[in-house]
CSV table of C-alpha atoms in Angstrom, one decimal:
chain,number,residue,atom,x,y,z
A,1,UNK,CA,33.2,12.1,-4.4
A,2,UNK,CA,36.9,13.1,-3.5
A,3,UNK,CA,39.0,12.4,-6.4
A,4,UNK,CA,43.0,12.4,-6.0
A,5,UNK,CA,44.2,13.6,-8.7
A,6,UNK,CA,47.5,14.2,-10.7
A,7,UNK,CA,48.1,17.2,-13.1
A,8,UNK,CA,51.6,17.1,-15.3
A,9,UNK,CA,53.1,19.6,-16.8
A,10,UNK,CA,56.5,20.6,-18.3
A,11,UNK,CA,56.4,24.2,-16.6
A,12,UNK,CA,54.8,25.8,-13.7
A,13,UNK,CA,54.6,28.7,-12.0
A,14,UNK,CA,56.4,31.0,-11.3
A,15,UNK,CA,58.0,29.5,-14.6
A,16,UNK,CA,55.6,32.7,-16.9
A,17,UNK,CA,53.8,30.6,-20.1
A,18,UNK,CA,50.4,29.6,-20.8
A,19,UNK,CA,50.5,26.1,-20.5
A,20,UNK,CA,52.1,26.4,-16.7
A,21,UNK,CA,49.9,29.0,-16.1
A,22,UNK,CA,46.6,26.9,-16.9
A,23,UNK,CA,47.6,23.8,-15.3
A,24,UNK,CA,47.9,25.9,-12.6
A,25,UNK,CA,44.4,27.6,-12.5
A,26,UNK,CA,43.1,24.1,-13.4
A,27,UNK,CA,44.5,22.6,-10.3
A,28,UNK,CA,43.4,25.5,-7.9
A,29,UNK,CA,39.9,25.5,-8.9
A,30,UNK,CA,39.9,21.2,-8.2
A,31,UNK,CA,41.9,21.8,-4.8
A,32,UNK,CA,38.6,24.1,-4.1
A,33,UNK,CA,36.1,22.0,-5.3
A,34,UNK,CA,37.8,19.7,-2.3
A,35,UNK,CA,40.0,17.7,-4.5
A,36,UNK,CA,43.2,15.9,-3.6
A,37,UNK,CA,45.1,17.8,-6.2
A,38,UNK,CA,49.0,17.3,-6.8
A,39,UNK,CA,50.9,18.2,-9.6
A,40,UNK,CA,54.4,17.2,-11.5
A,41,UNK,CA,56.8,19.3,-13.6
A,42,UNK,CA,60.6,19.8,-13.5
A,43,UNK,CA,62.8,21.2,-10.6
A,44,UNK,CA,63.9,24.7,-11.1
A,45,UNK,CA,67.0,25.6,-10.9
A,46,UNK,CA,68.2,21.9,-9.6
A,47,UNK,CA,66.1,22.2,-6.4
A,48,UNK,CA,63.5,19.4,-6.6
A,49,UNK,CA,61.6,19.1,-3.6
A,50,UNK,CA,58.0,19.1,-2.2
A,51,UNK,CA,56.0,22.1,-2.0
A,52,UNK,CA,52.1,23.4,-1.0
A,53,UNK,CA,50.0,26.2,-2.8
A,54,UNK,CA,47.0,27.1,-2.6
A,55,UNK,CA,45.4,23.5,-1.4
A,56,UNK,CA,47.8,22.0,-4.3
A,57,UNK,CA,50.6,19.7,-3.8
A,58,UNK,CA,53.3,20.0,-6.1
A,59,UNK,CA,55.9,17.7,-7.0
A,60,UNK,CA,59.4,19.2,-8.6
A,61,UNK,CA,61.4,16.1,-10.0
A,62,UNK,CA,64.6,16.4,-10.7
A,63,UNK,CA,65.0,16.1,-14.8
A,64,UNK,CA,67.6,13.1,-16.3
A,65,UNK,CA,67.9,15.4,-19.1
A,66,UNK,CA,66.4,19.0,-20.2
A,67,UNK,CA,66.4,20.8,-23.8
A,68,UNK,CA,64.7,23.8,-23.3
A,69,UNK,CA,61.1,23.6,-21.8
A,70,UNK,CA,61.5,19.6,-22.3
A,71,UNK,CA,62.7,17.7,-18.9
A,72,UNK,CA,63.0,13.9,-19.6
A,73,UNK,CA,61.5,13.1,-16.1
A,74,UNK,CA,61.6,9.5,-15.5
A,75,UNK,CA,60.6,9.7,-11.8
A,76,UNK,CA,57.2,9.8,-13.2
A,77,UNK,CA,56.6,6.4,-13.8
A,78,UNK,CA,56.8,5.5,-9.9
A,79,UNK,CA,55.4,9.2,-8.9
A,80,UNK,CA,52.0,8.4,-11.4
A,81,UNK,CA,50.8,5.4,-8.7
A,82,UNK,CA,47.8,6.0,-6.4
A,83,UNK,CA,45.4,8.3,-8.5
A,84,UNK,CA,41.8,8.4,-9.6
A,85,UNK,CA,42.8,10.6,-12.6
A,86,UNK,CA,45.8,11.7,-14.3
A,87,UNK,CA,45.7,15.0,-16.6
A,88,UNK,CA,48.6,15.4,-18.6
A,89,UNK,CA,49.5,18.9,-20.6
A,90,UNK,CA,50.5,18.2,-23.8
A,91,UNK,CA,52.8,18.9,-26.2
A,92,UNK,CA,55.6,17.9,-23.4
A,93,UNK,CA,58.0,16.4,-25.3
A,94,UNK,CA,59.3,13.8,-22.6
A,95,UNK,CA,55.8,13.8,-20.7
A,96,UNK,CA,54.9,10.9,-22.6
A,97,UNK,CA,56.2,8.8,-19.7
A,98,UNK,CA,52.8,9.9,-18.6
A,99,UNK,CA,50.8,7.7,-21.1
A,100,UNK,CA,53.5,4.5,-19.8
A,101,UNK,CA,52.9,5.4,-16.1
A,102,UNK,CA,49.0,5.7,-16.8
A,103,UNK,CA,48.5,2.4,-18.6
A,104,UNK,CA,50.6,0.3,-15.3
A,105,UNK,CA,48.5,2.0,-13.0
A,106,UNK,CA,45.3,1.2,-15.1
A,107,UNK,CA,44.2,4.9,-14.3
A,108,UNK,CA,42.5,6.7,-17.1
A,109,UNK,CA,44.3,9.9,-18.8
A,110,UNK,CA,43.2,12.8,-19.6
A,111,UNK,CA,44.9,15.1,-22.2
A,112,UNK,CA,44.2,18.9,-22.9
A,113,UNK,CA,46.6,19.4,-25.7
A,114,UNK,CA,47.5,23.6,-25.9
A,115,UNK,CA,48.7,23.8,-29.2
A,116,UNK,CA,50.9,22.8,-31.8
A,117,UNK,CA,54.8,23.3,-31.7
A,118,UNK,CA,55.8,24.7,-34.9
A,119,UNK,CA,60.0,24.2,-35.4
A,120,UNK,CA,62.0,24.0,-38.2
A,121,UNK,CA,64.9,22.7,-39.6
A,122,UNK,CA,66.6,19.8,-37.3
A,123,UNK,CA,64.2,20.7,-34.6
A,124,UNK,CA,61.6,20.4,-37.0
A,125,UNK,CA,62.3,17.3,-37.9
A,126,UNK,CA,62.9,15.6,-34.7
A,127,UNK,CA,59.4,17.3,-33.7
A,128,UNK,CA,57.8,15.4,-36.3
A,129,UNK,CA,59.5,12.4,-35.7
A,130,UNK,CA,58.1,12.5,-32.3
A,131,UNK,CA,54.5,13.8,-33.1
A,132,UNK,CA,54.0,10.6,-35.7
A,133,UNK,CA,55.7,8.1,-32.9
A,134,UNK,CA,55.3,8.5,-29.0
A,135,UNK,CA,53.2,11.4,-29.6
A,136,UNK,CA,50.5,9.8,-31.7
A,137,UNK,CA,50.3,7.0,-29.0
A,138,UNK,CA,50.1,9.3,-26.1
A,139,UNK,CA,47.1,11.4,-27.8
A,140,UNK,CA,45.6,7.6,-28.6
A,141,UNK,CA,45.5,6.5,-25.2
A,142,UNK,CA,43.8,9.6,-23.9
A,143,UNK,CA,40.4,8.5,-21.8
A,144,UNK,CA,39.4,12.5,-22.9
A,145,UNK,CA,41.6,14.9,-25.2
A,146,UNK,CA,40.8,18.0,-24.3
A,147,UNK,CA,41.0,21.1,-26.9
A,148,UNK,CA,40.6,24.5,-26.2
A,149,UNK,CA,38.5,24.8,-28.7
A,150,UNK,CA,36.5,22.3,-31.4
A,151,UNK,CA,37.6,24.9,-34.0
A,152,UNK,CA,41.4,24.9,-32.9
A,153,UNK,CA,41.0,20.5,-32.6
A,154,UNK,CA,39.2,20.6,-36.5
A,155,UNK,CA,42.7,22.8,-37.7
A,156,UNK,CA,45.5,21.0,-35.4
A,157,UNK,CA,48.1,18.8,-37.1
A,158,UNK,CA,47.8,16.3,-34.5
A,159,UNK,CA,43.5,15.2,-36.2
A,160,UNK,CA,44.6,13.0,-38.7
A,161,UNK,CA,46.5,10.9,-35.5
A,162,UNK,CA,43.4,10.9,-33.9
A,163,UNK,CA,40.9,9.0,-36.4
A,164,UNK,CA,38.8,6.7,-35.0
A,165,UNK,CA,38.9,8.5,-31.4
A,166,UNK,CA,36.3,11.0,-31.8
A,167,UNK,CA,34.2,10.0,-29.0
A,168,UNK,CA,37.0,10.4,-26.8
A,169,UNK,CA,37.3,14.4,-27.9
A,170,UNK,CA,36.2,17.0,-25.9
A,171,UNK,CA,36.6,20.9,-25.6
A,172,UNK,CA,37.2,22.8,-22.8
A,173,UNK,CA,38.6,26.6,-22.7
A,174,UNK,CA,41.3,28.7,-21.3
A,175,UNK,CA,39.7,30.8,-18.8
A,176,UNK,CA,40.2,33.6,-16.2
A,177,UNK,CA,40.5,35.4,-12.6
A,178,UNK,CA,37.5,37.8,-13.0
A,179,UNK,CA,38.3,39.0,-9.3
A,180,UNK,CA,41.5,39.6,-10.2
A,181,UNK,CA,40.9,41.4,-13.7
A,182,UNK,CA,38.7,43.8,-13.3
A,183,UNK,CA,36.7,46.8,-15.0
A,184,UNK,CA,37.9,50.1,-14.5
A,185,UNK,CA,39.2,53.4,-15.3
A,186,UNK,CA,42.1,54.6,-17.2
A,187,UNK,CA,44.5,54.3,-14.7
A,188,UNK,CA,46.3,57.9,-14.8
A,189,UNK,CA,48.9,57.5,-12.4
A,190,UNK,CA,49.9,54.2,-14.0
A,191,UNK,CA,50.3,55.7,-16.9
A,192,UNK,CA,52.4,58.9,-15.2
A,193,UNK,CA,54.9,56.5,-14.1
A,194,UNK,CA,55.4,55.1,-18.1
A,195,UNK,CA,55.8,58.7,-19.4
A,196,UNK,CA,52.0,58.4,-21.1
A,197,UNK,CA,49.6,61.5,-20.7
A,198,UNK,CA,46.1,61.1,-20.4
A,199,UNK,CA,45.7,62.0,-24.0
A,200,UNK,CA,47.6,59.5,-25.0
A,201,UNK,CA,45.9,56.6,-26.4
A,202,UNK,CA,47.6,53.0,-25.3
A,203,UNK,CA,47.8,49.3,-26.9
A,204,UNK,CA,48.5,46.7,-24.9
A,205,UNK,CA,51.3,43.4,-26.1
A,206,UNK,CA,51.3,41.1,-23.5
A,207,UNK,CA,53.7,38.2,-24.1
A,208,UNK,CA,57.2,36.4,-23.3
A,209,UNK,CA,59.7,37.9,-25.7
A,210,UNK,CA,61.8,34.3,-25.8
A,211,UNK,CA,62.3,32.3,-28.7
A,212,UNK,CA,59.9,29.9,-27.6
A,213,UNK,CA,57.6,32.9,-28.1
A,214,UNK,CA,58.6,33.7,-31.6
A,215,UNK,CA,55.3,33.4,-33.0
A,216,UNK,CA,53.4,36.2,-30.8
A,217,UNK,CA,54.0,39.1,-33.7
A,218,UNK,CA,55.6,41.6,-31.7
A,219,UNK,CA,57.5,43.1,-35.1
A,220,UNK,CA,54.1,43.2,-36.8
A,221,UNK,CA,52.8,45.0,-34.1
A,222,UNK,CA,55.8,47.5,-33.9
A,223,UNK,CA,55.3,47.4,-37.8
A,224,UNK,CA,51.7,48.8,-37.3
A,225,UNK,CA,52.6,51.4,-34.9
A,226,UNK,CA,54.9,53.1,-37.0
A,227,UNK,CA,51.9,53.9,-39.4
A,228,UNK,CA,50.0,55.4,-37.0
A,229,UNK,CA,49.7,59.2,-35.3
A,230,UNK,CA,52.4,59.7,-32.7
A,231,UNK,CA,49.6,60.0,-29.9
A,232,UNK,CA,49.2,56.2,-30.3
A,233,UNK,CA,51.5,54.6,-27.7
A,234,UNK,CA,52.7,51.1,-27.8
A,235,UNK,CA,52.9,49.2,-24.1
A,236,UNK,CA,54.8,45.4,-24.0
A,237,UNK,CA,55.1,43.3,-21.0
A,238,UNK,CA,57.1,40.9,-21.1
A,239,UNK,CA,60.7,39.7,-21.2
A,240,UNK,CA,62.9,37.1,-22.7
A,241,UNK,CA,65.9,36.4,-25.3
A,242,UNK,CA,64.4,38.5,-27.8
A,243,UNK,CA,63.6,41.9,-26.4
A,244,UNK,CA,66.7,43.4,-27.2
A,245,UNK,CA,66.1,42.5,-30.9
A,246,UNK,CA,62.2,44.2,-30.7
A,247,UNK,CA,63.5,47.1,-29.0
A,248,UNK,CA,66.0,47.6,-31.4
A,249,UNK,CA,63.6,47.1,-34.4
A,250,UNK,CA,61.2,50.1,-32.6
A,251,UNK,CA,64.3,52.4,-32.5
A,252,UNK,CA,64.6,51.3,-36.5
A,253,UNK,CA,60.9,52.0,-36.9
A,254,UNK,CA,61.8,55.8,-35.4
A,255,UNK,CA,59.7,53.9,-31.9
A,256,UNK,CA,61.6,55.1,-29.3
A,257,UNK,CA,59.6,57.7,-27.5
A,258,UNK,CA,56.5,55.9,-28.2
A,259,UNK,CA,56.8,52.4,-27.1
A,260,UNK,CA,57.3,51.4,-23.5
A,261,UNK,CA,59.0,47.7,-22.9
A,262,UNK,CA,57.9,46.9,-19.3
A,263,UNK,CA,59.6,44.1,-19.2
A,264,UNK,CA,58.5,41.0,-16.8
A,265,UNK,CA,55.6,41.9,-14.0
A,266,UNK,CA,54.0,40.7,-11.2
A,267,UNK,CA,50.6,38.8,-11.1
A,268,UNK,CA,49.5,41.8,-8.5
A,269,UNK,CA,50.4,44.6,-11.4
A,270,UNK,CA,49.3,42.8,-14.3
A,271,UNK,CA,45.8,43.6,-14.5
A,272,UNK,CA,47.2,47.0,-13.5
A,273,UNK,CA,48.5,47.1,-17.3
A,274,UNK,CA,45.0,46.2,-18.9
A,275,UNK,CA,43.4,48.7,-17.0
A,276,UNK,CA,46.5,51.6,-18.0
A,277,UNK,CA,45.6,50.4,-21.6
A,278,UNK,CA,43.3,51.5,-23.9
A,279,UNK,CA,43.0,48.1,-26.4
A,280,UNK,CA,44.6,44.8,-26.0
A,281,UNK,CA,46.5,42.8,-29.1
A,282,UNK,CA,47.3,39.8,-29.8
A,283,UNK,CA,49.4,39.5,-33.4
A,284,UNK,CA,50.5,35.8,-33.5
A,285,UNK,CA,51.2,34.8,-36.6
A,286,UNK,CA,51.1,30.8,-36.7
A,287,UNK,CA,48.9,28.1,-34.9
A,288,UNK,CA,51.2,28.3,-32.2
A,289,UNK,CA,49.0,29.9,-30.7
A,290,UNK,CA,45.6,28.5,-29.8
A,291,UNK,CA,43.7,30.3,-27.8
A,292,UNK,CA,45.4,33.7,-26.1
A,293,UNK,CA,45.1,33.8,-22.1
A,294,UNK,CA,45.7,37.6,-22.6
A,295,UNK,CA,42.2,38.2,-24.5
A,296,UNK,CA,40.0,37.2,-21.6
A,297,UNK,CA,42.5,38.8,-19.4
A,298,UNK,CA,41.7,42.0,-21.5
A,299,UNK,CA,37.9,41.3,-21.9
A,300,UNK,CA,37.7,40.7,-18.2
A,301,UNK,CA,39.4,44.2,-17.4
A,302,UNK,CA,36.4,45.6,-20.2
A,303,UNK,CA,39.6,46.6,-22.6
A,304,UNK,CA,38.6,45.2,-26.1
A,305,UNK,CA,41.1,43.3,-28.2
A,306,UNK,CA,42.9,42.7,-31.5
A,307,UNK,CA,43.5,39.6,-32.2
A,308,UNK,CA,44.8,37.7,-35.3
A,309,UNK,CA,42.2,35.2,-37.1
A,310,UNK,CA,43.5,31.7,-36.3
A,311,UNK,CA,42.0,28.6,-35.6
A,312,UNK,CA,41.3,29.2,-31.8
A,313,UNK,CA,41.9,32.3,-31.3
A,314,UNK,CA,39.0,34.0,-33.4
A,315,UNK,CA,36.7,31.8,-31.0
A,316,UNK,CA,37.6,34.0,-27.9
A,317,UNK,CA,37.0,37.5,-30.0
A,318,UNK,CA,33.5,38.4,-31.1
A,319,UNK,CA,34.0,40.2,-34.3
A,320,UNK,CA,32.6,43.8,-34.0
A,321,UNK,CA,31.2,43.2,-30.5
A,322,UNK,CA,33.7,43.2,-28.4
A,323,UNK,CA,37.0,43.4,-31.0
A,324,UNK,CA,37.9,42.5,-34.2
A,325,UNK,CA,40.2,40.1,-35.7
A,326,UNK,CA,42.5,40.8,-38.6
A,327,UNK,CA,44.8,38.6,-40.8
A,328,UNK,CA,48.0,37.5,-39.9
A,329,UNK,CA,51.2,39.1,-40.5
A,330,UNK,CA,49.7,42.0,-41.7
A,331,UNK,CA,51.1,45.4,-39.8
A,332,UNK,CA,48.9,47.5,-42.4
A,333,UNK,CA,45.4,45.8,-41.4
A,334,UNK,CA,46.6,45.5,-37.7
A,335,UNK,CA,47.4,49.5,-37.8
A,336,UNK,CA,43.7,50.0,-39.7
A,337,UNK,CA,41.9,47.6,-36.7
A,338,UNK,CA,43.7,49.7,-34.2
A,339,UNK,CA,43.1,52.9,-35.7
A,340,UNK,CA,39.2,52.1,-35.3
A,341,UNK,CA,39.2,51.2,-31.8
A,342,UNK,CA,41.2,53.8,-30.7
A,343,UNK,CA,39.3,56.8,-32.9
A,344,UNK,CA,36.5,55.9,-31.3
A,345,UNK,CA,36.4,56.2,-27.8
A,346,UNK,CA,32.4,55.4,-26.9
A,347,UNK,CA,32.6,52.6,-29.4
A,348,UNK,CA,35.7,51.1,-27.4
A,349,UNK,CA,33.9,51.2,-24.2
A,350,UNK,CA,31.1,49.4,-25.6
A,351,UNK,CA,33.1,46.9,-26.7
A,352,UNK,CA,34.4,46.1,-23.8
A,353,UNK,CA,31.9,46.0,-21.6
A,354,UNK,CA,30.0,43.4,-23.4
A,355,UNK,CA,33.2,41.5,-23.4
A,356,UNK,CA,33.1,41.5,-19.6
A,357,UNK,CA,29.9,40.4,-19.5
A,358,UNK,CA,30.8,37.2,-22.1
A,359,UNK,CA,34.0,36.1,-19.9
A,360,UNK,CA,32.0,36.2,-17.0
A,361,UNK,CA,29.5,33.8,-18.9
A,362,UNK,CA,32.3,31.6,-19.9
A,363,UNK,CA,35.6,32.0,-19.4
A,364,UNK,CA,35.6,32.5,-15.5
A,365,UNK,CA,37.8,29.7,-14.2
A,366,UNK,CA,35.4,28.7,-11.3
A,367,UNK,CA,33.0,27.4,-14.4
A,368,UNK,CA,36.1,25.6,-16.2
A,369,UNK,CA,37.1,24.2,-12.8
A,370,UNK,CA,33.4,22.6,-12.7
A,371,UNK,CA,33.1,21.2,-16.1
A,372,UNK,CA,36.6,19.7,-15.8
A,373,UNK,CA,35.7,18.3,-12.6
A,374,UNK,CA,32.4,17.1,-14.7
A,375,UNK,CA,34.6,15.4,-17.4
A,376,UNK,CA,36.8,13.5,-14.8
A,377,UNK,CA,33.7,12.3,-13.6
A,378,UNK,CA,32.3,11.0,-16.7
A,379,UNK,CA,36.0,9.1,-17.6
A,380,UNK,CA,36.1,7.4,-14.5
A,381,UNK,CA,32.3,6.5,-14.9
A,382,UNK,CA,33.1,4.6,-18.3
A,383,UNK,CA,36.6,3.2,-16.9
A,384,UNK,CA,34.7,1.2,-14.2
A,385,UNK,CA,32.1,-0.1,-17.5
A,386,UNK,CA,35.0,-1.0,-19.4
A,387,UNK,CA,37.8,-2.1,-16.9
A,388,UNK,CA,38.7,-5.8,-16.6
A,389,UNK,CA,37.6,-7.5,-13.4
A,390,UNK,CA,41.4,-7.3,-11.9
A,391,UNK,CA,41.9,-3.6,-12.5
A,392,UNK,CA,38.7,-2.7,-11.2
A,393,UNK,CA,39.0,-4.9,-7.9
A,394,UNK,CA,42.3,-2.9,-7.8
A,395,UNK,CA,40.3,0.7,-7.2
């Protein structure tokens, strides 16, 4: 049955973050599985407007009000009419017009909630304000919430809102092009063009260097660098408000010849840097992050990863088989995990093919793309049990 469907998010390509990012690959897969798919976030730059991609219609409203990655967007509530299902990506502060515009539409919601927003101070507080308020409602009124993972659900600070919902909790994963990241060799004249030899042996950082990034690690990972033998080189893509703070802490850490900042790059050249590189790492240090796009990116390109043990996280990463995970904010242990990878260079080939072979299993997006499609399915089959007679002659 052709669904019509409405994804909502507060960013969107080519806005770079995970969230964007997933709601994106979500939507794409749907459009192919011959959905009507559209999908709402904010106008960039002022420009709202209509526009098509890749079988997806998206919708850029025009925000009453933005603070950072938050647009108040109140043409939802009219936008939200005429759908089968409508997905919202959560935390989006303002998005919770959603939950309003779901419930006078009588269409069920489903939620896939990305992480927890750790702030502090004044933002802190207004966070948790909102989390205990509008926030608790919206994850209430959710058909299906949707974690990445059961682990990262069990460990969230948004469970104890959710008591009494269990049935209505689900799990469903990140995932990832694996036509687009590939296996392959070290990628010599890549590395040429970043002053790296072929003996040189190459970690990967791939994250936004922005404030609303703080939590990705980069200092512990220039921290662990610095401990290691010179031949170790350091590669970060990304870009943001912060990068001239990291790069000056690498010239502190005596970095400068030894870690390359690549800044921002395209979706064509990105799996270009997992293939230049010789392990992948991911140093967050809070539950900010939940699950980390950039380890199946990396298993999918056979590179093995690093990866800090959170709740969420440590689910992607099979310890000893195809990385290992260390504790957080701890440059020493995160220098000793890299300095086993990369001493061993049979060892780290090993480990990333059988990570290949996992994501293939289970993080390809195609598979997400049917078992979301699967989920909708099994909402809208328990709406029409449960809806009252006027909403369902409405349908």
């Amino acid at each position: 049955m052709k669904l019509r469907i409405a994804h909502v998010t507060a960013t969107f390509p080519p806005y770079r973050g995970g969230t964007g990012n997933v709601c994106y690959h979500n939507a794409r897969e749907l459009a192919r599985r011959g959905h009507d798919v559209h999908v709402f976030t904010a106008a960039i730059d002022g420009a709202s407007g209509v526009e098509q991609r890749d079988g997806i219609t998206i919708h850029r409203l025009r925000p009453l009000v933005r603070v950072g990655n938050a647009p108040i967007l109140p043409g939802l509530l009219t936008a939200l009419r005429g759908f089968d299902v409508i997905h919202l990506h959560y935390p989006f502060f303002g998005g919770e017009i959603t939950t309003l515009a779901a419930r006078l539409s009588h269409t069920p919601l489903v939620i896939t909630y990305h992480q927890d927003v750790l702030l502090h101070g004044l933002m802190g507080l207004i966070e948790r304000t909102l989390r205990l308020t509008a926030g608790r409602l919206t994850l209430r009124s959710a058909a299906r919430l949707l974690f990445t993972s059961r682990d990262y659900g069990n460990a969230s600070y948004v469970r104890p809102l959710l008591r009494g919902r269990e049935a209505h909790i689900g799990e469903l994963p990140n995932g990832v092009d694996t036509n687009a990241f590939t296996p392959g060799p070290i990628d010599s004249a890549f590395r040429s063009q970043h002053q790296l030899s072929a003996e040189d042996r190459v970690a990967l950082l791939v994250a936004g260097l922005d404030r609303a990034h703080y939590f990705k690690g980069v200092d512990v990972f220039l921290r662990a660098l610095a401990q290691l033998p010179k031949d170790i080189k350091g590669v970060i893509v990304g870009d943001g408000d912060l990068r001239a703070s990291y790069q000056a802490t690498a010239a502190a850490l005596g970095l400068g010849d030894r870690v390359r900042f690549a800044g921002r790059v395209s979706d064509t050249d990105l799996p270009r840097y997992y293939r230049l590189a010789d392990v992948t790492v991911l140093p967050s240090v809070t539950m900010g992050e939940a699950f980390g796009l950039v380890l199946v990116e990396s298993l999918a390109s056979a590179r093995p990863v690093i990866a800090t043990n959170l709740p969420g996280v440590r689910t992607v990463v099979s310890q000893e088989r195809d990385g290992l995970l260390v504790e957080p904010n701890d440059p020493a242990a995160l220098a000793q995990a890299l300095g086993q990878i990369l001493g061993d260079g049979h060892r780290s080939r090993n480990m990333g093919q059988v990570g290949r072979t996992k994501v293939e299993l289970l993080y390809d997006w195609a598979q997400i793309g049917a078992r979301l499609e699967a989920i909708y399915q099994q909402v809208l089959s328990e709406a029409k049990r449960t809806a009252p007679a006027y909403a369902r002659g409405q349908r």
